[in-house]
Amino acid sequence: MTLVAHYDLELHQMDVKTAFLNGDIEETIYMIQPENFVLGNSKSMVFKLNKSIYGLKQASRQWYYKFHQVITSYGFEANAVDDCV
């Protein structure tokens, strides 16, 4: 924060709670309705997920993959030691 103020930089931040909502999923995943979300007689209905949500095993990997794509599109490169994609 100090460097941002000193150099008059523009700062962007993202809420960690919603970070995983930015990951796209490649698999077809269906989810049962949350307990307090069931509407009327639709208890047997399921949801098809279009985006990654917090709690999925794939969520952190998908978020990192999308982050990696965006960063590399700006010309950044992975260190040979850190290259795990």
PDB file of N, CA and C in Angstrom:
ATOM      1  N   MET A   1       0.820  -1.178   0.000  1.00  0.00           N
ATOM      2  CA  MET A   1       0.000   0.000   0.000  1.00  0.00           C
ATOM      3  C   MET A   1       0.875   1.257   0.000  1.00  0.00           C
ATOM      4  N   THR A   2       1.967   1.185   0.717  1.00  0.00           N
ATOM      5  CA  THR A   2       2.858   2.335   0.777  1.00  0.00           C
ATOM      6  C   THR A   2       3.446   2.643  -0.590  1.00  0.00           C
ATOM      7  N   LEU A   3       3.875   1.597  -1.305  1.00  0.00           N
ATOM      8  CA  LEU A   3       4.444   1.799  -2.640  1.00  0.00           C
ATOM      9  C   LEU A   3       3.402   2.337  -3.619  1.00  0.00           C
ATOM     10  N   VAL A   4       2.174   1.875  -3.488  1.00  0.00           N
ATOM     11  CA  VAL A   4       1.089   2.359  -4.347  1.00  0.00           C
ATOM     12  C   VAL A   4       0.887   3.855  -4.138  1.00  0.00           C
ATOM     13  N   ALA A   5       0.866   4.279  -2.898  1.00  0.00           N
ATOM     14  CA  ALA A   5       0.676   5.698  -2.598  1.00  0.00           C
ATOM     15  C   ALA A   5       1.894   6.521  -3.035  1.00  0.00           C
ATOM     16  N   HIS A   6       3.090   5.988  -2.775  1.00  0.00           N
ATOM     17  CA  HIS A   6       4.319   6.716  -3.088  1.00  0.00           C
ATOM     18  C   HIS A   6       4.480   6.941  -4.598  1.00  0.00           C
ATOM     19  N   TYR A   7       4.248   5.897  -5.381  1.00  0.00           N
ATOM     20  CA  TYR A   7       4.442   5.984  -6.826  1.00  0.00           C
ATOM     21  C   TYR A   7       3.157   6.326  -7.582  1.00  0.00           C
ATOM     22  N   ASP A   8       2.101   6.646  -6.864  1.00  0.00           N
ATOM     23  CA  ASP A   8       0.810   7.000  -7.455  1.00  0.00           C
ATOM     24  C   ASP A   8       0.339   5.938  -8.449  1.00  0.00           C
ATOM     25  N   LEU A   9       0.392   4.675  -8.005  1.00  0.00           N
ATOM     26  CA  LEU A   9      -0.026   3.549  -8.830  1.00  0.00           C
ATOM     27  C   LEU A   9      -1.523   3.296  -8.678  1.00  0.00           C
ATOM     28  N   GLU A  10      -2.056   2.525  -9.596  1.00  0.00           N
ATOM     29  CA  GLU A  10      -3.464   2.128  -9.513  1.00  0.00           C
ATOM     30  C   GLU A  10      -3.523   0.738  -8.899  1.00  0.00           C
ATOM     31  N   LEU A  11      -4.348   0.562  -7.906  1.00  0.00           N
ATOM     32  CA  LEU A  11      -4.421  -0.699  -7.182  1.00  0.00           C
ATOM     33  C   LEU A  11      -5.758  -1.384  -7.439  1.00  0.00           C
ATOM     34  N   HIS A  12      -5.696  -2.667  -7.768  1.00  0.00           N
ATOM     35  CA  HIS A  12      -6.904  -3.469  -7.937  1.00  0.00           C
ATOM     36  C   HIS A  12      -6.853  -4.585  -6.909  1.00  0.00           C
ATOM     37  N   GLN A  13      -7.990  -4.909  -6.346  1.00  0.00           N
ATOM     38  CA  GLN A  13      -8.021  -6.022  -5.412  1.00  0.00           C
ATOM     39  C   GLN A  13      -9.236  -6.879  -5.714  1.00  0.00           C
ATOM     40  N   MET A  14      -9.158  -8.141  -5.307  1.00  0.00           N
ATOM     41  CA  MET A  14     -10.247  -9.067  -5.542  1.00  0.00           C
ATOM     42  C   MET A  14     -10.552  -9.790  -4.241  1.00  0.00           C
ATOM     43  N   ASP A  15     -11.790  -9.954  -3.950  1.00  0.00           N
ATOM     44  CA  ASP A  15     -12.214 -10.641  -2.743  1.00  0.00           C
ATOM     45  C   ASP A  15     -11.874 -12.123  -2.861  1.00  0.00           C
ATOM     46  N   VAL A  16     -11.162 -12.661  -1.889  1.00  0.00           N
ATOM     47  CA  VAL A  16     -10.747 -14.058  -1.925  1.00  0.00           C
ATOM     48  C   VAL A  16     -11.953 -14.992  -1.902  1.00  0.00           C
ATOM     49  N   LYS A  17     -13.029 -14.576  -1.274  1.00  0.00           N
ATOM     50  CA  LYS A  17     -14.218 -15.425  -1.207  1.00  0.00           C
ATOM     51  C   LYS A  17     -14.815 -15.668  -2.588  1.00  0.00           C
ATOM     52  N   THR A  18     -14.640 -14.730  -3.503  1.00  0.00           N
ATOM     53  CA  THR A  18     -15.210 -14.891  -4.839  1.00  0.00           C
ATOM     54  C   THR A  18     -14.163 -15.219  -5.896  1.00  0.00           C
ATOM     55  N   ALA A  19     -12.920 -15.417  -5.506  1.00  0.00           N
ATOM     56  CA  ALA A  19     -11.860 -15.681  -6.481  1.00  0.00           C
ATOM     57  C   ALA A  19     -12.136 -16.937  -7.283  1.00  0.00           C
ATOM     58  N   PHE A  20     -12.649 -17.968  -6.645  1.00  0.00           N
ATOM     59  CA  PHE A  20     -12.874 -19.229  -7.346  1.00  0.00           C
ATOM     60  C   PHE A  20     -14.025 -19.147  -8.335  1.00  0.00           C
ATOM     61  N   LEU A  21     -14.854 -18.132  -8.254  1.00  0.00           N
ATOM     62  CA  LEU A  21     -15.947 -17.989  -9.205  1.00  0.00           C
ATOM     63  C   LEU A  21     -15.445 -17.572 -10.581  1.00  0.00           C
ATOM     64  N   ASN A  22     -14.178 -17.201 -10.672  1.00  0.00           N
ATOM     65  CA  ASN A  22     -13.605 -16.784 -11.939  1.00  0.00           C
ATOM     66  C   ASN A  22     -13.000 -17.933 -12.727  1.00  0.00           C
ATOM     67  N   GLY A  23     -12.975 -19.131 -12.171  1.00  0.00           N
ATOM     68  CA  GLY A  23     -12.418 -20.279 -12.866  1.00  0.00           C
ATOM     69  C   GLY A  23     -13.464 -20.973 -13.711  1.00  0.00           C
ATOM     70  N   ASP A  24     -13.131 -21.247 -14.964  1.00  0.00           N
ATOM     71  CA  ASP A  24     -14.036 -21.992 -15.835  1.00  0.00           C
ATOM     72  C   ASP A  24     -13.801 -23.486 -15.617  1.00  0.00           C
ATOM     73  N   ILE A  25     -14.869 -24.274 -15.677  1.00  0.00           N
ATOM     74  CA  ILE A  25     -14.709 -25.715 -15.532  1.00  0.00           C
ATOM     75  C   ILE A  25     -14.883 -26.374 -16.894  1.00  0.00           C
ATOM     76  N   GLU A  26     -14.089 -27.394 -17.136  1.00  0.00           N
ATOM     77  CA  GLU A  26     -14.126 -28.094 -18.411  1.00  0.00           C
ATOM     78  C   GLU A  26     -14.991 -29.349 -18.330  1.00  0.00           C
ATOM     79  N   GLU A  27     -15.186 -29.868 -17.138  1.00  0.00           N
ATOM     80  CA  GLU A  27     -15.985 -31.067 -16.944  1.00  0.00           C
ATOM     81  C   GLU A  27     -17.456 -30.692 -16.789  1.00  0.00           C
ATOM     82  N   THR A  28     -18.326 -31.682 -16.967  1.00  0.00           N
ATOM     83  CA  THR A  28     -19.740 -31.487 -16.682  1.00  0.00           C
ATOM     84  C   THR A  28     -19.972 -31.907 -15.242  1.00  0.00           C
ATOM     85  N   ILE A  29     -20.401 -30.948 -14.407  1.00  0.00           N
ATOM     86  CA  ILE A  29     -20.589 -31.222 -12.986  1.00  0.00           C
ATOM     87  C   ILE A  29     -22.005 -30.827 -12.590  1.00  0.00           C
ATOM     88  N   TYR A  30     -22.678 -31.747 -11.907  1.00  0.00           N
ATOM     89  CA  TYR A  30     -24.013 -31.482 -11.389  1.00  0.00           C
ATOM     90  C   TYR A  30     -23.952 -31.456  -9.871  1.00  0.00           C
ATOM     91  N   MET A  31     -24.785 -30.636  -9.265  1.00  0.00           N
ATOM     92  CA  MET A  31     -24.764 -30.445  -7.818  1.00  0.00           C
ATOM     93  C   MET A  31     -26.196 -30.470  -7.283  1.00  0.00           C
ATOM     94  N   ILE A  32     -26.393 -31.113  -6.125  1.00  0.00           N
ATOM     95  CA  ILE A  32     -27.717 -31.075  -5.506  1.00  0.00           C
ATOM     96  C   ILE A  32     -27.946 -29.690  -4.921  1.00  0.00           C
ATOM     97  N   GLN A  33     -29.189 -29.357  -4.695  1.00  0.00           N
ATOM     98  CA  GLN A  33     -29.511 -28.035  -4.147  1.00  0.00           C
ATOM     99  C   GLN A  33     -29.045 -27.936  -2.699  1.00  0.00           C
ATOM    100  N   PRO A  34     -28.532 -26.780  -2.289  1.00  0.00           N
ATOM    101  CA  PRO A  34     -28.168 -26.576  -0.884  1.00  0.00           C
ATOM    102  C   PRO A  34     -29.403 -26.722   0.009  1.00  0.00           C
ATOM    103  N   GLU A  35     -29.200 -27.112   1.261  1.00  0.00           N
ATOM    104  CA  GLU A  35     -30.292 -27.395   2.190  1.00  0.00           C
ATOM    105  C   GLU A  35     -31.348 -26.299   2.262  1.00  0.00           C
ATOM    106  N   ASN A  36     -30.954 -25.086   2.451  1.00  0.00           N
ATOM    107  CA  ASN A  36     -31.906 -23.990   2.647  1.00  0.00           C
ATOM    108  C   ASN A  36     -32.336 -23.320   1.344  1.00  0.00           C
ATOM    109  N   PHE A  37     -31.989 -23.918   0.217  1.00  0.00           N
ATOM    110  CA  PHE A  37     -32.323 -23.315  -1.067  1.00  0.00           C
ATOM    111  C   PHE A  37     -33.430 -24.069  -1.803  1.00  0.00           C
ATOM    112  N   VAL A  38     -33.856 -25.214  -1.284  1.00  0.00           N
ATOM    113  CA  VAL A  38     -34.858 -26.037  -1.948  1.00  0.00           C
ATOM    114  C   VAL A  38     -36.178 -25.277  -2.025  1.00  0.00           C
ATOM    115  N   LEU A  39     -36.711 -25.161  -3.231  1.00  0.00           N
ATOM    116  CA  LEU A  39     -37.958 -24.441  -3.453  1.00  0.00           C
ATOM    117  C   LEU A  39     -39.114 -25.424  -3.667  1.00  0.00           C
ATOM    118  N   GLY A  40     -40.104 -25.377  -2.805  1.00  0.00           N
ATOM    119  CA  GLY A  40     -41.330 -26.168  -2.963  1.00  0.00           C
ATOM    120  C   GLY A  40     -41.078 -27.648  -3.170  1.00  0.00           C
ATOM    121  N   ASN A  41     -41.649 -28.185  -4.251  1.00  0.00           N
ATOM    122  CA  ASN A  41     -41.535 -29.623  -4.509  1.00  0.00           C
ATOM    123  C   ASN A  41     -40.398 -29.951  -5.475  1.00  0.00           C
ATOM    124  N   SER A  42     -39.394 -29.117  -5.569  1.00  0.00           N
ATOM    125  CA  SER A  42     -38.278 -29.338  -6.494  1.00  0.00           C
ATOM    126  C   SER A  42     -37.071 -29.954  -5.789  1.00  0.00           C
ATOM    127  N   LYS A  43     -37.320 -30.807  -4.806  1.00  0.00           N
ATOM    128  CA  LYS A  43     -36.216 -31.398  -4.033  1.00  0.00           C
ATOM    129  C   LYS A  43     -35.335 -32.315  -4.876  1.00  0.00           C
ATOM    130  N   SER A  44     -35.883 -32.888  -5.935  1.00  0.00           N
ATOM    131  CA  SER A  44     -35.105 -33.823  -6.744  1.00  0.00           C
ATOM    132  C   SER A  44     -34.320 -33.123  -7.854  1.00  0.00           C
ATOM    133  N   MET A  45     -34.443 -31.817  -7.959  1.00  0.00           N
ATOM    134  CA  MET A  45     -33.727 -31.088  -9.004  1.00  0.00           C
ATOM    135  C   MET A  45     -32.250 -30.929  -8.652  1.00  0.00           C
ATOM    136  N   VAL A  46     -31.410 -30.875  -9.682  1.00  0.00           N
ATOM    137  CA  VAL A  46     -29.974 -30.649  -9.519  1.00  0.00           C
ATOM    138  C   VAL A  46     -29.570 -29.454 -10.363  1.00  0.00           C
ATOM    139  N   PHE A  47     -28.379 -28.918 -10.104  1.00  0.00           N
ATOM    140  CA  PHE A  47     -27.848 -27.785 -10.848  1.00  0.00           C
ATOM    141  C   PHE A  47     -26.675 -28.246 -11.704  1.00  0.00           C
ATOM    142  N   LYS A  48     -26.613 -27.771 -12.930  1.00  0.00           N
ATOM    143  CA  LYS A  48     -25.432 -27.983 -13.754  1.00  0.00           C
ATOM    144  C   LYS A  48     -24.559 -26.749 -13.583  1.00  0.00           C
ATOM    145  N   LEU A  49     -23.331 -26.949 -13.154  1.00  0.00           N
ATOM    146  CA  LEU A  49     -22.434 -25.818 -12.892  1.00  0.00           C
ATOM    147  C   LEU A  49     -21.778 -25.341 -14.177  1.00  0.00           C
ATOM    148  N   ASN A  50     -21.793 -24.047 -14.399  1.00  0.00           N
ATOM    149  CA  ASN A  50     -21.113 -23.436 -15.542  1.00  0.00           C
ATOM    150  C   ASN A  50     -19.780 -22.839 -15.144  1.00  0.00           C
ATOM    151  N   LYS A  51     -19.641 -22.480 -13.881  1.00  0.00           N
ATOM    152  CA  LYS A  51     -18.415 -21.892 -13.351  1.00  0.00           C
ATOM    153  C   LYS A  51     -17.989 -22.681 -12.120  1.00  0.00           C
ATOM    154  N   SER A  52     -16.738 -22.564 -11.789  1.00  0.00           N
ATOM    155  CA  SER A  52     -16.207 -23.210 -10.604  1.00  0.00           C
ATOM    156  C   SER A  52     -16.735 -22.513  -9.349  1.00  0.00           C
ATOM    157  N   ILE A  53     -16.988 -23.254  -8.309  1.00  0.00           N
ATOM    158  CA  ILE A  53     -17.430 -22.664  -7.050  1.00  0.00           C
ATOM    159  C   ILE A  53     -16.513 -23.133  -5.933  1.00  0.00           C
ATOM    160  N   TYR A  54     -16.493 -22.358  -4.860  1.00  0.00           N
ATOM    161  CA  TYR A  54     -15.669 -22.703  -3.704  1.00  0.00           C
ATOM    162  C   TYR A  54     -16.122 -24.042  -3.146  1.00  0.00           C
ATOM    163  N   GLY A  55     -15.215 -24.927  -2.877  1.00  0.00           N
ATOM    164  CA  GLY A  55     -15.539 -26.224  -2.326  1.00  0.00           C
ATOM    165  C   GLY A  55     -15.323 -27.360  -3.312  1.00  0.00           C
ATOM    166  N   LEU A  56     -15.274 -27.055  -4.603  1.00  0.00           N
ATOM    167  CA  LEU A  56     -14.984 -28.092  -5.589  1.00  0.00           C
ATOM    168  C   LEU A  56     -13.511 -28.455  -5.514  1.00  0.00           C
ATOM    169  N   LYS A  57     -13.217 -29.713  -5.748  1.00  0.00           N
ATOM    170  CA  LYS A  57     -11.813 -30.123  -5.749  1.00  0.00           C
ATOM    171  C   LYS A  57     -11.048 -29.441  -6.881  1.00  0.00           C
ATOM    172  N   GLN A  58     -11.743 -29.149  -7.968  1.00  0.00           N
ATOM    173  CA  GLN A  58     -11.097 -28.532  -9.124  1.00  0.00           C
ATOM    174  C   GLN A  58     -10.976 -27.014  -9.009  1.00  0.00           C
ATOM    175  N   ALA A  59     -11.616 -26.406  -8.032  1.00  0.00           N
ATOM    176  CA  ALA A  59     -11.737 -24.952  -7.983  1.00  0.00           C
ATOM    177  C   ALA A  59     -10.389 -24.234  -7.970  1.00  0.00           C
ATOM    178  N   SER A  60      -9.501 -24.631  -7.099  1.00  0.00           N
ATOM    179  CA  SER A  60      -8.225 -23.912  -7.010  1.00  0.00           C
ATOM    180  C   SER A  60      -7.374 -24.131  -8.252  1.00  0.00           C
ATOM    181  N   ARG A  61      -7.394 -25.316  -8.811  1.00  0.00           N
ATOM    182  CA  ARG A  61      -6.624 -25.601 -10.028  1.00  0.00           C
ATOM    183  C   ARG A  61      -7.167 -24.793 -11.209  1.00  0.00           C
ATOM    184  N   GLN A  62      -8.478 -24.745 -11.353  1.00  0.00           N
ATOM    185  CA  GLN A  62      -9.083 -24.001 -12.452  1.00  0.00           C
ATOM    186  C   GLN A  62      -8.833 -22.506 -12.317  1.00  0.00           C
ATOM    187  N   TRP A  63      -8.876 -21.996 -11.086  1.00  0.00           N
ATOM    188  CA  TRP A  63      -8.599 -20.577 -10.876  1.00  0.00           C
ATOM    189  C   TRP A  63      -7.151 -20.272 -11.241  1.00  0.00           C
ATOM    190  N   TYR A  64      -6.225 -21.131 -10.818  1.00  0.00           N
ATOM    191  CA  TYR A  64      -4.813 -20.913 -11.133  1.00  0.00           C
ATOM    192  C   TYR A  64      -4.590 -20.976 -12.641  1.00  0.00           C
ATOM    193  N   TYR A  65      -5.243 -21.925 -13.318  1.00  0.00           N
ATOM    194  CA  TYR A  65      -5.075 -22.066 -14.761  1.00  0.00           C
ATOM    195  C   TYR A  65      -5.531 -20.795 -15.483  1.00  0.00           C
ATOM    196  N   LYS A  66      -6.673 -20.249 -15.079  1.00  0.00           N
ATOM    197  CA  LYS A  66      -7.164 -19.021 -15.707  1.00  0.00           C
ATOM    198  C   LYS A  66      -6.236 -17.843 -15.382  1.00  0.00           C
ATOM    199  N   PHE A  67      -5.789 -17.743 -14.146  1.00  0.00           N
ATOM    200  CA  PHE A  67      -4.836 -16.702 -13.740  1.00  0.00           C
ATOM    201  C   PHE A  67      -3.565 -16.785 -14.576  1.00  0.00           C
ATOM    202  N   HIS A  68      -3.074 -17.998 -14.766  1.00  0.00           N
ATOM    203  CA  HIS A  68      -1.858 -18.220 -15.548  1.00  0.00           C
ATOM    204  C   HIS A  68      -2.055 -17.759 -16.994  1.00  0.00           C
ATOM    205  N   GLN A  69      -3.208 -18.056 -17.580  1.00  0.00           N
ATOM    206  CA  GLN A  69      -3.493 -17.632 -18.949  1.00  0.00           C
ATOM    207  C   GLN A  69      -3.508 -16.107 -19.074  1.00  0.00           C
ATOM    208  N   VAL A  70      -4.134 -15.442 -18.131  1.00  0.00           N
ATOM    209  CA  VAL A  70      -4.215 -13.979 -18.181  1.00  0.00           C
ATOM    210  C   VAL A  70      -2.840 -13.360 -18.020  1.00  0.00           C
ATOM    211  N   ILE A  71      -2.075 -13.827 -17.050  1.00  0.00           N
ATOM    212  CA  ILE A  71      -0.737 -13.269 -16.802  1.00  0.00           C
ATOM    213  C   ILE A  71       0.185 -13.486 -17.999  1.00  0.00           C
ATOM    214  N   THR A  72       0.163 -14.683 -18.585  1.00  0.00           N
ATOM    215  CA  THR A  72       1.034 -14.935 -19.737  1.00  0.00           C
ATOM    216  C   THR A  72       0.584 -14.141 -20.966  1.00  0.00           C
ATOM    217  N   SER A  73      -0.707 -13.790 -21.045  1.00  0.00           N
ATOM    218  CA  SER A  73      -1.167 -12.973 -22.172  1.00  0.00           C
ATOM    219  C   SER A  73      -0.586 -11.563 -22.111  1.00  0.00           C
ATOM    220  N   TYR A  74      -0.144 -11.121 -20.936  1.00  0.00           N
ATOM    221  CA  TYR A  74       0.504  -9.820 -20.790  1.00  0.00           C
ATOM    222  C   TYR A  74       2.009  -9.886 -21.026  1.00  0.00           C
ATOM    223  N   GLY A  75       2.518 -11.068 -21.358  1.00  0.00           N
ATOM    224  CA  GLY A  75       3.932 -11.201 -21.677  1.00  0.00           C
ATOM    225  C   GLY A  75       4.795 -11.730 -20.552  1.00  0.00           C
ATOM    226  N   PHE A  76       4.223 -12.012 -19.395  1.00  0.00           N
ATOM    227  CA  PHE A  76       5.001 -12.584 -18.303  1.00  0.00           C
ATOM    228  C   PHE A  76       5.315 -14.042 -18.625  1.00  0.00           C
ATOM    229  N   GLU A  77       6.444 -14.515 -18.125  1.00  0.00           N
ATOM    230  CA  GLU A  77       6.852 -15.901 -18.351  1.00  0.00           C
ATOM    231  C   GLU A  77       7.119 -16.568 -17.020  1.00  0.00           C
ATOM    232  N   ALA A  78       6.871 -17.864 -16.967  1.00  0.00           N
ATOM    233  CA  ALA A  78       7.127 -18.630 -15.750  1.00  0.00           C
ATOM    234  C   ALA A  78       8.636 -18.900 -15.624  1.00  0.00           C
ATOM    235  N   ASN A  79       9.128 -18.898 -14.412  1.00  0.00           N
ATOM    236  CA  ASN A  79      10.499 -19.283 -14.119  1.00  0.00           C
ATOM    237  C   ASN A  79      10.659 -20.750 -14.475  1.00  0.00           C
ATOM    238  N   ALA A  80      11.801 -21.159 -14.950  1.00  0.00           N
ATOM    239  CA  ALA A  80      12.010 -22.575 -15.294  1.00  0.00           C
ATOM    240  C   ALA A  80      11.849 -23.445 -14.055  1.00  0.00           C
ATOM    241  N   VAL A  81      12.209 -22.943 -12.895  1.00  0.00           N
ATOM    242  CA  VAL A  81      12.104 -23.686 -11.642  1.00  0.00           C
ATOM    243  C   VAL A  81      10.645 -23.794 -11.221  1.00  0.00           C
ATOM    244  N   ASP A  82       9.854 -22.747 -11.443  1.00  0.00           N
ATOM    245  CA  ASP A  82       8.475 -22.696 -10.994  1.00  0.00           C
ATOM    246  C   ASP A  82       7.467 -23.172 -12.032  1.00  0.00           C
ATOM    247  N   ASP A  83       7.909 -23.547 -13.210  1.00  0.00           N
ATOM    248  CA  ASP A  83       6.996 -23.904 -14.283  1.00  0.00           C
ATOM    249  C   ASP A  83       6.318 -25.238 -13.979  1.00  0.00           C
ATOM    250  N   CYS A  84       5.038 -25.166 -13.586  1.00  0.00           N
ATOM    251  CA  CYS A  84       4.313 -26.387 -13.234  1.00  0.00           C
ATOM    252  C   CYS A  84       3.018 -26.516 -14.030  1.00  0.00           C
ATOM    253  N   VAL A  85       2.834 -25.699 -15.045  1.00  0.00           N
ATOM    254  CA  VAL A  85       1.598 -25.776 -15.851  1.00  0.00           C
ATOM    255  C   VAL A  85       1.820 -26.630 -17.049  1.00  0.00           C
TER     256      VAL A  85
END
